[in-house]
Coordinates of C-alpha atoms and ligand atoms in Angstrom, one line a residue:
M1 CA -0.1 -2.2 -9.0
C2 CA 2.1 -3.1 -12.1
G3 CA 5.1 -5.2 -11.4
I4 CA 8.5 -5.4 -13.1
V5 CA 11.1 -8.2 -13.1
G6 CA 14.3 -8.3 -15.2
Y7 CA 17.2 -10.8 -15.3
I8 CA 20.6 -11.2 -16.9
G9 CA 23.0 -14.0 -15.9
E10 CA 24.1 -17.5 -16.6
K11 CA 20.8 -19.3 -15.9
N12 CA 17.7 -19.8 -18.1
C13 CA 15.7 -16.9 -17.0
V14 CA 12.2 -18.0 -18.1
N15 CA 11.2 -19.6 -14.8
I16 CA 13.0 -16.9 -12.8
L17 CA 10.9 -14.3 -14.5
V18 CA 7.6 -16.2 -14.2
E19 CA 8.3 -17.0 -10.6
G20 CA 9.2 -13.4 -9.9
L21 CA 5.9 -12.2 -11.4
K22 CA 4.1 -14.7 -9.2
R23 CA 5.8 -13.1 -6.2
L24 CA 4.4 -9.8 -7.3
E25 CA 0.8 -11.1 -7.9
Y26 CA -0.4 -9.7 -4.6
R27 CA 0.1 -6.1 -5.9
G28 CA -2.8 -6.6 -8.3
Y29 CA -2.8 -6.9 -12.1
D30 CA -4.9 -7.8 -15.0
S31 CA -2.4 -9.1 -17.6
S32 CA 1.2 -10.3 -17.7
G33 CA 4.0 -11.0 -20.1
I34 CA 7.7 -11.7 -20.7
A35 CA 10.2 -10.8 -23.3
V36 CA 13.5 -12.8 -23.8
I37 CA 16.2 -13.1 -26.4
Y38 CA 15.9 -16.6 -27.8
R39 CA 18.3 -17.8 -30.6
N40 CA 19.3 -14.1 -31.2
S41 CA 15.8 -12.9 -31.7
L42 CA 13.4 -11.0 -29.3
K43 CA 10.4 -13.1 -28.3
I44 CA 7.4 -11.8 -26.5
F45 CA 4.6 -13.7 -24.7
K46 CA 1.8 -11.8 -23.1
K47 CA -1.8 -12.5 -22.1
A48 CA -4.7 -10.9 -20.3
G49 CA -5.8 -12.7 -17.1
K50 CA -3.8 -14.6 -14.6
I51 CA 0.0 -15.3 -14.9
I52 CA -0.8 -19.0 -15.2
Q53 CA -2.5 -18.2 -18.6
M54 CA 0.6 -16.5 -19.9
E55 CA 2.8 -19.2 -18.5
S56 CA 0.9 -21.9 -20.3
S57 CA 1.4 -20.1 -23.6
L58 CA 5.3 -20.4 -23.2
P59 CA 7.0 -23.0 -25.5
D60 CA 8.6 -25.8 -23.6
N61 CA 12.0 -25.3 -25.1
L62 CA 12.1 -21.5 -24.4
N63 CA 15.6 -20.7 -23.1
S64 CA 17.3 -17.4 -22.5
K65 CA 19.9 -15.7 -20.3
I66 CA 18.3 -12.3 -20.5
G67 CA 14.7 -11.1 -20.1
I68 CA 12.1 -8.7 -18.8
A69 CA 8.7 -9.4 -17.4
H70 CA 5.7 -7.4 -16.3
T71 CA 2.3 -7.6 -14.5
R72 CA 0.0 -4.8 -15.8
W73 CA -2.7 -3.0 -13.9
A74 CA -4.5 -1.2 -16.7
T75 CA -4.5 2.6 -16.8
H76 CA -4.4 3.5 -20.5
G77 CA -6.3 1.0 -22.7
E78 CA -8.3 -2.0 -21.6
A79 CA -6.8 -5.1 -20.0
N80 CA -6.3 -7.3 -23.1
D81 CA -3.4 -9.3 -24.7
I82 CA -2.3 -6.5 -26.9
N83 CA -2.1 -3.8 -24.2
A84 CA -0.2 -6.2 -21.9
H85 CA 3.5 -5.5 -21.4
P86 CA 6.3 -6.0 -22.6
H87 CA 5.9 -3.7 -25.6
L88 CA 7.9 -3.9 -28.8
S89 CA 9.3 -1.2 -31.0
Q90 CA 8.1 -1.2 -34.6
N91 CA 11.2 -2.9 -35.9
N92 CA 10.8 -5.6 -33.2
K93 CA 14.4 -4.9 -32.0
F94 CA 13.6 -3.2 -28.6
S95 CA 11.3 -4.2 -25.8
I96 CA 10.3 -2.4 -22.7
V97 CA 8.3 -2.8 -19.5
H98 CA 7.0 0.2 -17.7
N99 CA 5.4 1.1 -14.4
G100 CA 3.9 4.6 -14.0
I101 CA 2.2 6.9 -16.4
I102 CA 3.8 8.8 -19.4
E103 CA 1.8 12.0 -19.2
N104 CA 2.8 13.4 -22.6
Y105 CA 2.3 10.1 -24.5
S106 CA -0.4 11.3 -26.8
V107 CA 1.7 14.2 -28.0
L108 CA 4.7 11.9 -28.6
K109 CA 2.5 9.3 -30.3
K110 CA 1.1 11.9 -32.7
K111 CA 4.6 13.1 -33.6
L112 CA 5.8 9.5 -34.2
E113 CA 2.7 8.7 -36.2
A114 CA 3.3 11.8 -38.4
E115 CA 6.8 10.3 -39.0
G116 CA 5.2 7.1 -40.2
Y117 CA 5.3 4.9 -37.1
K118 CA 2.3 2.6 -36.6
F119 CA 1.3 1.9 -33.1
K120 CA -0.3 -1.4 -32.0
T121 CA -1.6 -0.7 -28.5
Q122 CA -3.7 1.9 -26.7
T123 CA -1.1 2.2 -23.9
D124 CA 0.9 5.2 -22.9
S125 CA 4.0 2.9 -22.5
E126 CA 4.4 1.8 -26.1
V127 CA 5.9 5.2 -27.1
I128 CA 9.0 4.4 -25.0
A129 CA 10.0 1.4 -27.2
Y130 CA 9.3 3.5 -30.3
L131 CA 11.4 6.4 -29.1
I132 CA 14.3 4.1 -28.4
E133 CA 14.0 2.7 -31.9
K134 CA 13.9 6.2 -33.4
N135 CA 17.0 7.3 -31.5
Y136 CA 19.0 4.2 -32.2
K137 CA 22.2 4.6 -34.2
D138 CA 24.2 1.5 -33.1
D139 CA 24.2 2.5 -29.5
F140 CA 21.3 1.2 -27.3
E141 CA 22.5 3.0 -24.2
E142 CA 22.6 6.3 -26.0
A143 CA 19.2 5.7 -27.6
F144 CA 17.7 4.9 -24.2
Y145 CA 19.0 8.2 -22.7
K146 CA 17.6 10.1 -25.7
A147 CA 14.2 8.5 -25.3
L148 CA 14.1 9.4 -21.6
E149 CA 14.7 13.0 -22.5
K150 CA 11.3 13.1 -24.2
L151 CA 9.3 11.5 -21.5
E152 CA 7.1 13.4 -19.0
G153 CA 5.4 11.7 -16.1
A154 CA 6.4 8.9 -13.7
Y155 CA 8.2 5.8 -14.6
G156 CA 10.2 2.7 -13.7
I157 CA 11.4 1.3 -17.1
V158 CA 13.5 -1.7 -18.0
A159 CA 14.5 -2.1 -21.7
L160 CA 16.0 -4.9 -23.7
C161 CA 17.6 -4.7 -27.1
E162 CA 17.9 -7.7 -29.5
D163 CA 21.4 -6.6 -30.7
N164 CA 22.7 -6.2 -27.2
P165 CA 22.1 -9.4 -25.2
D166 CA 24.7 -8.4 -22.6
F167 CA 22.9 -5.7 -20.8
L168 CA 19.6 -4.2 -19.7
M169 CA 18.8 -0.5 -19.4
V170 CA 16.9 0.7 -16.4
A171 CA 15.5 4.1 -15.4
R172 CA 13.6 5.3 -12.4
K173 CA 11.6 8.5 -12.0
G174 CA 8.7 8.2 -9.5
S175 CA 8.2 4.4 -9.6
P176 CA 10.4 2.1 -7.5
L177 CA 13.1 -0.2 -8.9
I178 CA 15.6 -2.2 -7.0
L179 CA 18.6 -4.2 -8.2
G180 CA 19.4 -7.7 -6.9
V181 CA 23.1 -8.6 -7.1
G182 CA 23.8 -12.4 -7.4
N183 CA 26.8 -14.4 -8.5
D184 CA 27.2 -14.0 -12.2
E185 CA 23.6 -12.7 -12.4
M186 CA 21.7 -9.5 -11.8
F187 CA 18.1 -8.9 -11.1
V188 CA 15.9 -5.8 -11.3
A189 CA 12.4 -5.5 -9.9
S190 CA 9.8 -3.1 -8.7
D191 CA 9.7 -5.0 -5.4
V192 CA 12.5 -7.1 -3.7
S193 CA 10.1 -10.0 -3.2
A194 CA 10.4 -10.8 -6.9
F195 CA 14.0 -12.0 -6.5
L196 CA 14.4 -12.6 -2.7
G197 CA 14.6 -16.4 -3.3
H198 CA 17.8 -15.8 -5.3
T199 CA 19.7 -13.0 -3.6
K200 CA 19.4 -10.7 -0.6
Q201 CA 22.1 -8.3 -1.9
V202 CA 20.3 -5.2 -3.1
V203 CA 20.9 -1.8 -4.6
Y204 CA 18.1 0.8 -4.2
L205 CA 17.8 3.1 -7.1
D206 CA 16.6 6.6 -6.5
D207 CA 14.4 8.8 -8.7
Y208 CA 16.2 10.4 -11.7
E209 CA 18.7 7.5 -12.0
I210 CA 19.5 5.4 -15.0
T211 CA 21.3 2.1 -14.7
K212 CA 23.0 -0.2 -17.1
I213 CA 23.0 -3.8 -15.7
E214 CA 25.3 -6.6 -16.9
K215 CA 25.5 -10.0 -15.3
N216 CA 28.5 -8.9 -13.2
N217 CA 28.2 -5.2 -13.1
F218 CA 25.9 -2.2 -12.7
K219 CA 26.6 1.4 -13.5
I220 CA 24.3 4.1 -12.1
K221 CA 24.1 7.6 -13.6
D222 CA 21.9 10.6 -12.9
F223 CA 19.8 12.2 -15.5
R224 CA 22.8 14.5 -16.5
L225 CA 24.7 11.2 -17.1
S226 CA 27.2 11.8 -14.3
D227 CA 28.3 8.6 -12.5
I228 CA 26.8 7.7 -9.1
A229 CA 28.5 5.4 -6.6
R230 CA 26.1 3.2 -4.6
D231 CA 26.7 0.5 -2.1
V232 CA 25.2 -3.0 -2.2
K233 CA 23.1 -3.6 0.9
L234 CA 22.3 -6.9 2.6
L235 CA 18.6 -7.3 3.3
D236 CA 17.6 -8.7 6.6
L237 CA 14.1 -10.0 5.8
D238 CA 12.1 -12.9 7.0
T239 CA 10.7 -14.5 3.9
S240 CA 8.4 -16.9 5.8
A241 CA 5.9 -14.1 6.2
S242 CA 5.3 -14.4 2.4
D243 CA 3.7 -17.9 3.0
K244 CA 0.0 -18.4 3.9
G245 CA 0.8 -21.4 6.2
D246 CA -2.4 -23.1 7.2
Y247 CA -4.6 -20.1 6.5
S248 CA -7.0 -20.1 3.6
H249 CA -6.0 -16.5 2.7
F250 CA -3.3 -14.0 3.5
M251 CA -5.9 -11.6 4.8
L252 CA -7.1 -14.0 7.5
K253 CA -3.5 -14.8 8.4
E254 CA -2.7 -11.1 8.7
I255 CA -5.7 -10.5 10.8
F256 CA -4.6 -13.3 13.1
E257 CA -1.1 -11.9 13.3
Q258 CA -2.3 -8.7 15.0
P259 CA -1.6 -9.7 18.6
E260 CA 2.0 -10.1 17.6
S261 CA 2.3 -7.2 15.1
I262 CA 0.9 -4.7 17.6
K263 CA 3.4 -6.0 20.2
R264 CA 6.2 -5.4 17.6
A265 CA 4.9 -1.8 17.0
F266 CA 5.4 -0.9 20.7
A267 CA 8.2 -3.2 21.7
G268 CA 11.3 -1.3 22.8
R269 CA 9.4 2.0 22.6
L270 CA 8.0 2.3 26.1
I271 CA 9.7 4.0 29.0
E272 CA 7.5 2.5 31.7
N273 CA 8.8 4.3 34.8
F274 CA 8.2 7.7 33.1
G275 CA 4.8 6.6 31.6
T276 CA 5.9 7.7 28.2
A277 CA 7.3 6.5 24.8
K278 CA 10.5 6.9 22.9
L279 CA 10.6 7.1 19.2
G280 CA 14.2 7.4 18.2
G281 CA 13.7 7.4 14.5
L282 CA 11.9 10.8 14.7
N283 CA 15.3 12.4 15.1
L284 CA 13.8 15.1 17.3
T285 CA 15.2 16.3 20.6
P286 CA 12.9 17.1 23.5
Q287 CA 13.5 20.8 22.6
D288 CA 12.3 20.1 19.0
L289 CA 9.2 18.3 20.2
F290 CA 8.5 21.2 22.6
Q291 CA 8.3 23.6 19.6
I292 CA 5.6 21.5 17.8
E293 CA 2.2 23.3 17.8
R294 CA 0.3 21.3 15.2
V295 CA 0.4 17.9 13.5
G296 CA -0.5 17.5 9.8
I297 CA -1.0 14.0 8.5
Y298 CA -1.0 12.8 4.8
A299 CA -2.2 9.4 3.9
C300 CA -4.6 7.4 1.6
G301 CA -7.2 4.7 2.2
T302 CA -6.7 2.6 5.3
S303 CA -3.6 4.6 6.3
Y304 CA -5.8 7.8 6.1
H305 CA -8.3 6.1 8.5
A306 CA -5.4 5.4 10.9
G307 CA -4.4 9.0 10.6
L308 CA -7.9 10.1 11.5
V309 CA -7.8 7.9 14.6
G310 CA -4.4 9.4 15.4
S311 CA -5.7 12.9 15.1
Y312 CA -8.4 12.1 17.7
I313 CA -5.8 10.7 20.1
L314 CA -3.4 13.6 19.5
E315 CA -6.0 16.2 20.2
E316 CA -7.6 14.6 23.2
L317 CA -4.7 13.0 24.9
A318 CA -1.8 15.3 23.9
R319 CA -4.0 18.4 23.5
I320 CA -2.2 19.2 20.3
S321 CA -4.1 20.3 17.2
A322 CA -4.0 17.7 14.5
Y323 CA -5.5 17.5 11.0
V324 CA -5.5 14.8 8.4
E325 CA -5.6 15.2 4.6
I326 CA -6.1 12.7 1.9
S327 CA -2.8 12.9 0.0
S328 CA -4.3 13.1 -3.4
E329 CA -6.2 16.2 -2.3
A330 CA -3.4 17.7 -0.3
R331 CA -0.8 17.6 -3.1
Y332 CA -2.8 19.7 -5.5
K333 CA -4.2 22.3 -3.2
N334 CA -1.1 24.3 -2.6
P335 CA -1.0 23.2 1.1
L336 CA -0.6 25.8 3.8
I337 CA 2.6 25.0 5.7
E338 CA 2.6 26.9 9.0
K339 CA 5.5 27.3 11.3
G340 CA 5.4 24.9 14.2
T341 CA 3.6 22.1 12.2
I342 CA 5.2 18.7 12.0
F343 CA 3.9 16.4 9.3
F344 CA 3.5 12.6 9.1
A345 CA 3.2 10.7 5.9
I346 CA 1.5 7.4 6.7
S347 CA 1.9 4.5 4.3
Q348 CA 2.1 0.8 4.7
S349 CA 3.9 0.3 1.4
G350 CA 5.9 3.5 1.6
E351 CA 5.4 3.8 -2.2
T352 CA 1.9 5.3 -2.6
A353 CA 2.5 8.0 -5.2
D354 CA -0.1 10.5 -3.9
T355 CA 1.4 10.4 -0.4
L356 CA 4.9 10.6 -1.7
F357 CA 4.1 13.7 -3.7
A358 CA 2.2 15.3 -0.9
M359 CA 5.2 14.7 1.3
R360 CA 7.6 16.2 -1.3
E361 CA 5.4 19.2 -1.8
A362 CA 5.3 19.9 2.0
Q363 CA 9.1 19.4 2.2
R364 CA 9.7 21.7 -0.8
K365 CA 7.9 24.4 1.3
G366 CA 10.2 23.8 4.2
A367 CA 8.2 21.4 6.3
K368 CA 9.6 18.5 8.2
V369 CA 7.8 15.3 7.2
L370 CA 8.2 12.1 9.2
G371 CA 7.3 8.7 7.8
I372 CA 5.2 6.1 9.4
C373 CA 5.8 3.1 7.1
N374 CA 5.8 -0.6 7.2
V375 CA 8.0 -1.5 4.2
V376 CA 11.6 -0.9 5.2
V377 CA 13.7 1.3 2.9
S378 CA 10.7 2.2 0.8
T379 CA 10.7 5.5 -0.9
I380 CA 8.7 7.4 1.7
A381 CA 10.8 5.9 4.4
R382 CA 14.0 7.0 2.7
E383 CA 12.9 10.5 1.6
S384 CA 11.2 11.5 4.9
N385 CA 13.0 13.6 7.4
G386 CA 12.9 10.8 10.0
G387 CA 10.2 8.4 11.0
V388 CA 9.0 5.2 12.6
Y389 CA 8.7 1.8 11.1
V390 CA 5.5 0.0 12.3
H391 CA 7.1 -3.5 11.9
S392 CA 3.9 -5.3 10.9
G393 CA 5.9 -7.7 8.7
P394 CA 5.0 -8.2 5.0
E395 CA 1.4 -7.5 4.3
I396 CA 0.5 -9.4 1.3
A397 CA -3.4 -9.2 1.1
V398 CA -4.5 -6.2 -0.8
A399 CA -6.9 -5.3 2.1
S400 CA -4.7 -3.7 4.7
T401 CA -5.4 -5.0 8.3
K402 CA -2.4 -5.5 10.5
A403 CA -0.7 -2.4 9.1
F404 CA -3.7 -0.3 10.2
T405 CA -3.5 -1.4 13.9
S406 CA 0.2 -1.0 13.9
Q407 CA 0.0 2.5 12.5
I408 CA -2.5 3.4 15.2
T409 CA -0.2 2.0 17.8
V410 CA 2.7 4.2 16.6
L411 CA 0.4 7.3 16.5
F412 CA -0.7 6.4 20.0
L413 CA 2.9 6.2 21.2
Y414 CA 3.6 9.6 19.6
A415 CA 0.5 11.1 21.3
L416 CA 1.6 9.6 24.6
L417 CA 5.1 11.1 24.2
M418 CA 3.7 14.6 23.3
G419 CA 1.0 14.3 26.0
R420 CA 3.6 13.5 28.7
M421 CA 5.4 16.7 27.7
R422 CA 2.2 18.6 28.2
D423 CA -0.9 17.7 30.4
V424 CA -0.8 14.0 30.9
S425 CA 0.3 12.9 34.4
L426 CA 2.8 10.2 35.1
Q427 CA 0.0 8.1 36.6
T428 CA -2.2 8.4 33.5
G429 CA 0.8 7.7 31.3
K430 CA 1.6 4.5 33.3
K431 CA -2.1 3.4 33.1
L432 CA -2.2 3.9 29.4
I433 CA 1.0 1.8 28.9
N434 CA -0.5 -1.0 31.1
E435 CA -3.6 -0.9 29.0
L436 CA -1.6 -1.0 25.7
K437 CA 0.4 -4.0 26.9
M438 CA -2.9 -5.9 27.6
L439 CA -4.2 -5.3 24.0
P440 CA -2.5 -8.3 22.3
E441 CA -4.3 -10.6 24.7
K442 CA -7.6 -8.8 24.3
I443 CA -7.3 -9.0 20.5
Q444 CA -6.7 -12.7 20.9
T445 CA -10.0 -13.0 22.8
I446 CA -11.8 -11.5 19.8
L447 CA -10.0 -13.8 17.4
N448 CA -11.2 -16.7 19.4
S449 CA -14.8 -15.8 18.6
V450 CA -14.4 -15.9 14.8
D451 CA -17.1 -18.5 14.4
K452 CA -19.7 -16.2 15.7
I453 CA -18.5 -13.4 13.4
D454 CA -18.5 -15.8 10.5
E455 CA -22.2 -16.8 11.3
I456 CA -23.3 -13.2 11.4
A457 CA -21.5 -12.3 8.2
V458 CA -23.1 -15.3 6.4
K459 CA -26.5 -14.4 7.8
Y460 CA -26.5 -10.9 6.1
S461 CA -24.4 -11.7 3.1
K462 CA -27.3 -11.8 0.6
L463 CA -28.0 -8.1 1.4
N464 CA -26.6 -5.4 -0.8
N465 CA -26.1 -2.2 1.2
Y466 CA -24.4 -1.9 4.5
L467 CA -23.9 1.2 6.8
F468 CA -21.1 1.5 9.4
L469 CA -21.8 4.0 12.1
G470 CA -19.6 5.4 14.9
R471 CA -18.9 8.6 16.7
G472 CA -15.7 10.3 17.9
I473 CA -12.8 7.9 17.7
S474 CA -15.1 5.2 16.4
Y475 CA -16.0 7.2 13.3
P476 CA -12.7 6.4 11.4
V477 CA -13.2 2.8 12.5
A478 CA -16.6 2.9 10.8
L479 CA -15.0 4.3 7.7
E480 CA -12.4 1.5 7.8
G481 CA -15.1 -1.2 8.4
A482 CA -16.9 0.0 5.3
L483 CA -13.8 0.2 3.2
K484 CA -12.8 -3.3 4.1
L485 CA -16.2 -4.7 3.2
K486 CA -16.5 -2.9 -0.1
E487 CA -13.0 -3.7 -1.3
I488 CA -13.2 -7.4 -0.8
S489 CA -16.9 -8.3 -1.1
Y490 CA -17.9 -5.6 -3.6
R491 CA -21.0 -4.9 -1.4
H492 CA -22.0 -1.3 -1.2
S493 CA -21.0 0.1 2.2
E494 CA -20.7 3.5 3.7
G495 CA -19.0 4.6 6.9
I496 CA -20.8 7.5 8.5
A497 CA -20.4 9.6 11.6
A498 CA -23.4 8.3 13.6
G499 CA -24.6 11.9 14.4
E500 CA -24.9 12.6 10.7
I501 CA -27.4 9.9 9.7
K502 CA -30.4 12.1 10.3
H503 CA -28.9 14.7 8.0
G504 CA -29.4 12.4 5.0
P505 CA -28.1 8.8 5.2
I506 CA -31.1 7.6 7.3
A507 CA -33.1 7.7 4.1
L508 CA -31.2 4.6 3.1
V509 CA -32.3 2.5 6.1
D510 CA -35.0 -0.2 5.6
E511 CA -35.4 -3.8 6.8
E512 CA -32.8 -4.9 4.1
T513 CA -30.1 -2.6 5.5
P514 CA -27.6 -4.0 8.0
V515 CA -26.3 -1.1 10.1
I516 CA -23.1 -1.9 12.0
F517 CA -22.7 0.3 15.1
I518 CA -19.3 0.7 16.8
V519 CA -20.2 1.5 20.4
P520 CA -17.4 1.4 22.9
Q521 CA -18.3 3.0 26.3
D522 CA -16.7 6.4 25.8
N523 CA -18.0 9.9 26.0
T524 CA -20.1 9.4 22.8
Y525 CA -21.8 6.3 24.2
D526 CA -25.3 7.7 25.1
K527 CA -25.5 9.6 21.8
T528 CA -24.7 6.5 19.8
I529 CA -27.4 4.6 21.7
S530 CA -29.9 7.3 20.5
N531 CA -28.7 6.7 16.9
I532 CA -29.3 3.0 17.3
E533 CA -32.8 3.7 18.4
E534 CA -33.3 6.0 15.4
V535 CA -32.2 3.2 13.0
K536 CA -34.2 0.6 14.8
A537 CA -37.3 2.7 14.5
R538 CA -36.8 2.5 10.7
K539 CA -36.5 -1.3 10.8
G540 CA -32.7 -1.3 10.0
K541 CA -30.9 -4.5 11.1
I542 CA -28.6 -3.6 14.0
I543 CA -25.3 -5.3 14.3
S544 CA -23.2 -3.8 17.1
V545 CA -19.6 -4.1 18.2
C546 CA -19.8 -3.4 22.0
F547 CA -18.0 -4.1 25.3
E548 CA -18.8 -7.6 26.7
N549 CA -20.7 -6.2 29.7
D550 CA -22.9 -3.9 27.7
Q551 CA -26.4 -5.4 28.2
K552 CA -28.1 -2.3 27.0
V553 CA -26.6 -2.4 23.5
K554 CA -26.9 -6.1 23.3
A555 CA -30.7 -5.8 24.0
L556 CA -31.1 -3.2 21.2
S557 CA -29.2 -5.3 18.6
D558 CA -30.3 -8.0 16.2
D559 CA -26.7 -9.3 16.5
Y560 CA -23.7 -8.2 18.5
I561 CA -20.0 -8.9 18.6
E562 CA -18.5 -8.4 22.0
I563 CA -15.0 -7.1 22.7
P564 CA -13.1 -6.8 25.9
E565 CA -13.2 -3.4 27.6
T566 CA -10.4 -0.9 27.1
N567 CA -9.5 2.7 27.4
S568 CA -11.2 4.9 24.9
F569 CA -8.0 6.0 23.2
L570 CA -7.1 2.4 22.4
S571 CA -10.6 1.2 21.5
P572 CA -10.1 1.3 17.7
L573 CA -7.4 -1.3 18.1
L574 CA -10.1 -3.7 19.3
T575 CA -13.3 -2.5 17.6
V576 CA -11.7 -2.8 14.1
I577 CA -10.9 -6.5 14.5
P578 CA -14.5 -7.7 14.2
L579 CA -15.0 -5.5 11.2
Q580 CA -12.0 -6.9 9.4
L581 CA -13.4 -10.4 10.1
F582 CA -16.9 -9.4 9.1
A583 CA -15.6 -8.2 5.8
Y584 CA -13.5 -11.4 5.4
Y585 CA -16.3 -13.8 6.1
T586 CA -18.8 -11.9 4.0
A587 CA -16.4 -12.0 1.0
R588 CA -15.8 -15.7 1.6
A589 CA -19.5 -16.4 1.7
L590 CA -19.9 -14.6 -1.6
G591 CA -17.0 -16.6 -3.2
C592 CA -14.8 -13.5 -3.8
D593 CA -11.1 -13.5 -4.6
I594 CA -10.3 -12.1 -1.1
D595 CA -6.5 -11.6 -1.4
K596 CA -6.7 -10.1 -4.9
P597 CA -9.9 -8.2 -5.2
R598 CA -10.9 -7.0 -8.6
N599 CA -9.5 -3.7 -9.9
L600 CA -7.4 -3.1 -6.8
A601 CA -3.6 -3.1 -6.3
K602 CA -1.6 -3.5 -3.2
S603 CA 0.5 -0.5 -3.7
V604 CA -0.8 2.4 -5.7
T605 CA 2.2 3.8 -7.4
V606 CA 0.4 6.0 -10.0
E607 CA -1.8 8.9 -9.2
Ligands
M6R1 O1 0.6 1.6 1.2 P1 -0.4 2.7 1.7 O2 -0.7 2.5 3.1 O3 0.1 4.1 1.4 O4 -1.7 2.5 0.8 C1 -2.8 3.3 0.9 C2 -4.0 2.7 0.4 O5 -3.9 2.5 -1.0 C3 -4.4 1.4 1.1 O6 -4.6 1.6 2.4 C4 -5.7 0.8 0.5 O7 -6.8 1.7 0.8 C5 -5.9 -0.6 1.0 N1 -6.3 -1.5 -0.1 C6 -7.0 -0.7 2.0 O8 -7.2 -2.0 2.4

């Protein structure tokens, strides 16, 4: 979603800002811009479209030691040059970039218009610059505070004043901002990747914090303007993961990383001789775990599908009741928080606004919420009451792949831990661990057959509607397969519980409809075969994902993709791989922008 970069220091910041924006491209955007102070005057350059279009509009001699920059993902007002950030105040003295949504912007705008201010854009953000101007009486800092007092909603804001080229003002409420501390230079960004090439010394800002940054100093205050002390942390990040290497797309690279990323998700977390797992980050004693009667899960999108898979494993393996809610639904329905329930907030980015707010709402009611996040020190990871990192490594493609399989791996470990405290025997625990350890190799076997998956995807790529069907633990995999396909190829696709098709969706089936069945040999196998027959009788094209020895399903299918056999609790970790590849090759055949699909953002930081 929108990205922010700011700089103050001794260098010419124009390239630093543009490069920083390029590092944030993966988040999704539809326009970009920068504002700098050049020869004592504020200059703004902004354009709809790709960053390169904005970059080519910059004068060659542009030079400045202070500036702010933004990639916008339109929410209020269409994606055009005018609505792009940075925004200017009416007197052209102040400029701001903003992530989030100002909920009371129309009331503020009307008031300002009544006072004679004339707005240029349709955005909610422009009012911020105007409010700073209105409150300015020779003190930019003071005017910034006063403007914030009027704002309702969520924001990460960086503001620049033409008359004060020595500092930037920053505020965070609901939208992440991080400072980067260099030598005689300071950065601010919505994501560390924007400045990682320059410094690894960072300061995480929390919500309700305001910061004044100078090239050698930063001062943090809370919203009551009391000073806050904050340490500078050294980031230990491998930046090589932000490189595509020999792969044509980040998505393909990330799919291929799964043998390793899954290994990292379980590495050091198995107690093999007890057939169980240890998850230190949960901060729960065996006695605490023993008290848990129910598990509630909040997540969105792909993370929600991982949560659904987790709920099947928790109920069947650990015999503990588990339910999953879409965060955007949970947060507004006055959730019931029952005693004995532990919650998980699952999020790759750790910044998804809906999940963050659902988590906060549950915490406010007294619940313990544990995070399952990928991005280290993200907001959900920091605000949760404990949790587990999935250690997938940076996921750059908008379509989430390796995070999904790592999230399931962590949920499996939690279910194993709980199961071993309940019904699961030592022998079963050990068997499951052995099976888990074999998965990286089995995933590699599937990855070795990409050519066949590519061929099948190309064969059907001219068709418009796809159905993904599975039962039991394969139902969330069907949902995930359909989500992957629609988000990167823009083909209509639906994930359906196979038993439900005769209750409506079978009406969609004709000879132009590829129906992808996920059929591992588990307790739903025979029932799924009946569903295949039903679809076949209506001339649907059957593509199945089945075990390699499954002659029955192969004979029923127009095309099949075989996967190695595994235990039913772990089958989603294999069945989803061909679906990720199927989506990838379909999108490639259709010439889509795979890593940055239209209208989508990598981390959804607004509701
Ligand atoms: O960062 P999160 O896991 O919280 O993100 C949740 C969804 O926005 C995300 O999974 C989205 O559905 C992906 N684009 C799916 O590929």
